[in-house]
mmCIF file of C-alpha atoms in Angstrom:
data_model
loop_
_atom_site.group_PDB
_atom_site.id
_atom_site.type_symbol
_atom_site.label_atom_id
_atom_site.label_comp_id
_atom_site.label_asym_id
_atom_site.label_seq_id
_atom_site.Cartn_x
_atom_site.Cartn_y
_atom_site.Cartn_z
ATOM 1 C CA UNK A 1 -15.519 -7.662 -10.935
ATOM 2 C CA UNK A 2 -14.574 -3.578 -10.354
ATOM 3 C CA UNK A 3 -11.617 -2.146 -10.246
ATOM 4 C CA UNK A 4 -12.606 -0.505 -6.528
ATOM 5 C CA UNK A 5 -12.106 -4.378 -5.378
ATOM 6 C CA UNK A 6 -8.081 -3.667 -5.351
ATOM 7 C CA UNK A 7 -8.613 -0.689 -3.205
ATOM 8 C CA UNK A 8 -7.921 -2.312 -0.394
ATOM 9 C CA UNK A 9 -4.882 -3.299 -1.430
ATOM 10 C CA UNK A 10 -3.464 -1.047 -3.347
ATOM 11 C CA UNK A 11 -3.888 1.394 -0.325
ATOM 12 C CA UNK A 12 -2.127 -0.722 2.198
ATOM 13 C CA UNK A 13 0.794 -1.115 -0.583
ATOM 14 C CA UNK A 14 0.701 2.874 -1.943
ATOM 15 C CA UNK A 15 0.649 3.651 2.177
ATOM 16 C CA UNK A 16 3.621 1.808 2.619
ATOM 17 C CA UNK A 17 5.459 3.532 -0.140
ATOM 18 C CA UNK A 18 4.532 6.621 1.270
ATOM 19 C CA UNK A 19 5.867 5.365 4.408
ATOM 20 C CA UNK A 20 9.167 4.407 3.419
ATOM 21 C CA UNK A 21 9.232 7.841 1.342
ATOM 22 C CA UNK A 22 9.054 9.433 4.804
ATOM 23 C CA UNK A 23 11.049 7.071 6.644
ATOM 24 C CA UNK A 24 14.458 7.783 4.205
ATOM 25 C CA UNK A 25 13.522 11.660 4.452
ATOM 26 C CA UNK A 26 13.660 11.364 8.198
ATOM 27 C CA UNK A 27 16.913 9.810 8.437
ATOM 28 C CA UNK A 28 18.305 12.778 6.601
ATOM 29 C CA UNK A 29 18.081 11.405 2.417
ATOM 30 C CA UNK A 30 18.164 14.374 0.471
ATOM 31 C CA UNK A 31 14.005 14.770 -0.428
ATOM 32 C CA UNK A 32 14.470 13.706 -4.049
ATOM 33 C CA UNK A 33 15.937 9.960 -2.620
ATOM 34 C CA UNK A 34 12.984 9.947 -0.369
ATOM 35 C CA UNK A 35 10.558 10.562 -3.027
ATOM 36 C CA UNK A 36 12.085 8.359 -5.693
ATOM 37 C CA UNK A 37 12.070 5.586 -2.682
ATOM 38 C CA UNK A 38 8.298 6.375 -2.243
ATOM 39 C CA UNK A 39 7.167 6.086 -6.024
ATOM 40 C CA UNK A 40 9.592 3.310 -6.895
ATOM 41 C CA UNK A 41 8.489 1.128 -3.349
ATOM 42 C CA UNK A 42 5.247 1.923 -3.375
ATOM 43 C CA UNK A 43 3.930 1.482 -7.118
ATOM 44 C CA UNK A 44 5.268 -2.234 -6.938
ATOM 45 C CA UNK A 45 3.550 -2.686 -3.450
ATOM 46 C CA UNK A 46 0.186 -1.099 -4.344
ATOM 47 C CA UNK A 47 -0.124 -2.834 -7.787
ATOM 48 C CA UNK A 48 0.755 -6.350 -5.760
ATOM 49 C CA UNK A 49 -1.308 -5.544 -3.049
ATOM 50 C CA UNK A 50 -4.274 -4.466 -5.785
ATOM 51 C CA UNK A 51 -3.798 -7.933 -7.407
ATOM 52 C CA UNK A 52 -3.651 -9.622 -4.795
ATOM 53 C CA UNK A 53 -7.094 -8.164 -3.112
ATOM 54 C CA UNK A 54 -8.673 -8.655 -6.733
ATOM 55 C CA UNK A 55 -7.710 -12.105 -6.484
ATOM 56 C CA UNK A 56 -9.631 -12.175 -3.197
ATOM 57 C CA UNK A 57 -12.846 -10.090 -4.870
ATOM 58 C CA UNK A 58 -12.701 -12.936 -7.444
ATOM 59 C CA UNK A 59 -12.555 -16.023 -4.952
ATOM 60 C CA UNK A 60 -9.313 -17.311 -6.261
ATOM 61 C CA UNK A 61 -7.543 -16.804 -2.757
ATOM 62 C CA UNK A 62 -9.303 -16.778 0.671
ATOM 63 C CA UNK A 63 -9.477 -13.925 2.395
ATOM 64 C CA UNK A 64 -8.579 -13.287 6.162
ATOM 65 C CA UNK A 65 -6.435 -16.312 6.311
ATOM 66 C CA UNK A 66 -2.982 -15.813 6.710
ATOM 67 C CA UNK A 67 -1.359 -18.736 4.725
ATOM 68 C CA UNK A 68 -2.239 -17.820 0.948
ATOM 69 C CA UNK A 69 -0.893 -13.975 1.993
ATOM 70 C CA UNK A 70 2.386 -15.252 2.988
ATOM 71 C CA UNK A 71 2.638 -17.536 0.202
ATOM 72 C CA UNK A 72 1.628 -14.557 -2.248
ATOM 73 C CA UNK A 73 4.148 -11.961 -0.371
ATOM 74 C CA UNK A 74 6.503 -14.588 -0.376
ATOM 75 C CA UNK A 75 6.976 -14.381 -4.373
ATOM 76 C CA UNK A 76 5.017 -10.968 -4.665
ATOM 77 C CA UNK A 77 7.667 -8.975 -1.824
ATOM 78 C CA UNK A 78 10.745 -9.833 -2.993
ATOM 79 C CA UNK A 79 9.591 -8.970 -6.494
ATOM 80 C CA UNK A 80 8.316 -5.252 -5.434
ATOM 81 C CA UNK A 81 11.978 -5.081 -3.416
ATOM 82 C CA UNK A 82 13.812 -6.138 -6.629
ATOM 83 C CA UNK A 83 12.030 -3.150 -8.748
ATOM 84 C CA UNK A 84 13.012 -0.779 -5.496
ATOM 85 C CA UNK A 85 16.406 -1.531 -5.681
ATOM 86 C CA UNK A 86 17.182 -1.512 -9.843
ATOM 87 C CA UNK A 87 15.043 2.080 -9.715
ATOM 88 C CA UNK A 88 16.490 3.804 -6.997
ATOM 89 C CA UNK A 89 19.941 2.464 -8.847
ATOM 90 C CA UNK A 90 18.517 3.608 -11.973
ATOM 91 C CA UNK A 91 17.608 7.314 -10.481
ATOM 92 C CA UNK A 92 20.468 7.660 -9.127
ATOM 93 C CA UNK A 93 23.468 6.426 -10.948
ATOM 94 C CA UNK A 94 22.228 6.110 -14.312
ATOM 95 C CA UNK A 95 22.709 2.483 -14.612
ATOM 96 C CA UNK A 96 20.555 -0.870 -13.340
ATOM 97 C CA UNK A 97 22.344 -2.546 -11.367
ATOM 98 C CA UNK A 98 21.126 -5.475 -9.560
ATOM 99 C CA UNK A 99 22.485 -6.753 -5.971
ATOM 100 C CA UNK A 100 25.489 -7.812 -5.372
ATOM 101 C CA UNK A 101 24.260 -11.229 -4.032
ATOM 102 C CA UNK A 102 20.752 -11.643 -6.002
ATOM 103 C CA UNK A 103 19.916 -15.055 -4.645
ATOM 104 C CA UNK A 104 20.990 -13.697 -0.741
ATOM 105 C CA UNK A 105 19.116 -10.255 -1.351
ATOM 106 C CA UNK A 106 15.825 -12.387 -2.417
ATOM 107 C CA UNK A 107 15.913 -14.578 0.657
ATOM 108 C CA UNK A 108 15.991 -11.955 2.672
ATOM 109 C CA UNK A 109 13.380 -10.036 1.233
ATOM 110 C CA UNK A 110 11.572 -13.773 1.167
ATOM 111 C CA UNK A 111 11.985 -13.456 4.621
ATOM 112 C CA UNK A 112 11.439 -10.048 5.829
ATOM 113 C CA UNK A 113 7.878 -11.111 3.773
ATOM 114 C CA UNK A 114 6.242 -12.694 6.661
ATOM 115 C CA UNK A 115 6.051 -9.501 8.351
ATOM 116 C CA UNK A 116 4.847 -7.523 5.414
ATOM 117 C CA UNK A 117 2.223 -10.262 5.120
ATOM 118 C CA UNK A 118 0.868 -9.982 8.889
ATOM 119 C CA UNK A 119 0.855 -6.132 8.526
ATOM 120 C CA UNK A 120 -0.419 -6.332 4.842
ATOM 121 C CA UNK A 121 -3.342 -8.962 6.053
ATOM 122 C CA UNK A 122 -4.580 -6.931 9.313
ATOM 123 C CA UNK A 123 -4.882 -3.710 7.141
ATOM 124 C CA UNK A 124 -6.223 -5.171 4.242
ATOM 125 C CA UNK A 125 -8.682 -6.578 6.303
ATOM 126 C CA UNK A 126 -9.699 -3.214 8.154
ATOM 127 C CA UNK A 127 -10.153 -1.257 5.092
ATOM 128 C CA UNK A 128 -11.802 -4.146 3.261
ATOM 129 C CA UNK A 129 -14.587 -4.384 5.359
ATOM 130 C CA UNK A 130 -14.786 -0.396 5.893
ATOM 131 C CA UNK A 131 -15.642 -0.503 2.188
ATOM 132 C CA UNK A 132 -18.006 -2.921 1.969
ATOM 133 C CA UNK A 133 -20.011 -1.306 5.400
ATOM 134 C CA UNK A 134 -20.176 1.980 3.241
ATOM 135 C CA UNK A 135 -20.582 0.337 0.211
ATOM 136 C CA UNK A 136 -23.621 -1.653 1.827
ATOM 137 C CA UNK A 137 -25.597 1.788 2.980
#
């Protein structure tokens, strides 16, 4: 197995950060908020997402089924969320703090997965077989 195998997604997951990054600076976050919510969202996402699609590469999880991604992003999206929040805390105030509510902020984020995992899925799957088209020439 290669390392270019987590491309896929470690893109999707490194996009989102960059997303969010832009997201927090468009709402009016001072810049260095917005790019401390970029690295410290989208590390977490794009290592996940990496794993997960070298977990694919090495046939431990199916891939274009929908099922095994939410059940991954179900443990794996909450977990990314968790390291958002205690960093940007961290940046910011000088101290990790952790929510309020842990076990209500999870199930959320356990929640708000699903969508991450149809978004994560359709992408993963576009730039997935992008890759192998080129890497088949």
């Amino acid at each position: 197995m290669q390392i270019r195998e987590a491309i896929p997604g470690a893109f999707v997951g490194l996009a989102a950060g960059l997303i969010a990054g832009a997201l927090a600076a468009l709402v009016g976050q001072p810049l260095g908020w917005a790019l401390v919510t970029m690295v410290a969202l989208g590390l977490p996402l794009g290592a996940l997402g990496g794993g997960f699609s070298l977990l694919v590469a090495a046939g431990r999880l199916p891939a274009g089924r929908f099922a095994p991604v939410a059940l991954y992003w179900l443990v794996a999206f909450p977990l990314a969320r968790l390291v958002h929040e205690t960093t940007v805390s961290l940046v910011l105030t000088g101290q990790v703090r952790l929510p309020p509510d842990l076990a209500g902020f999870l199930a959320y984020q356990g929640i708000v997965s699903l969508g991450w995992a149809i978004g994560f899925l359709w992408l993963h799957e576009r730039i997935a077989l992008r890759l192998r088209a080129a890497a088949a020439r």
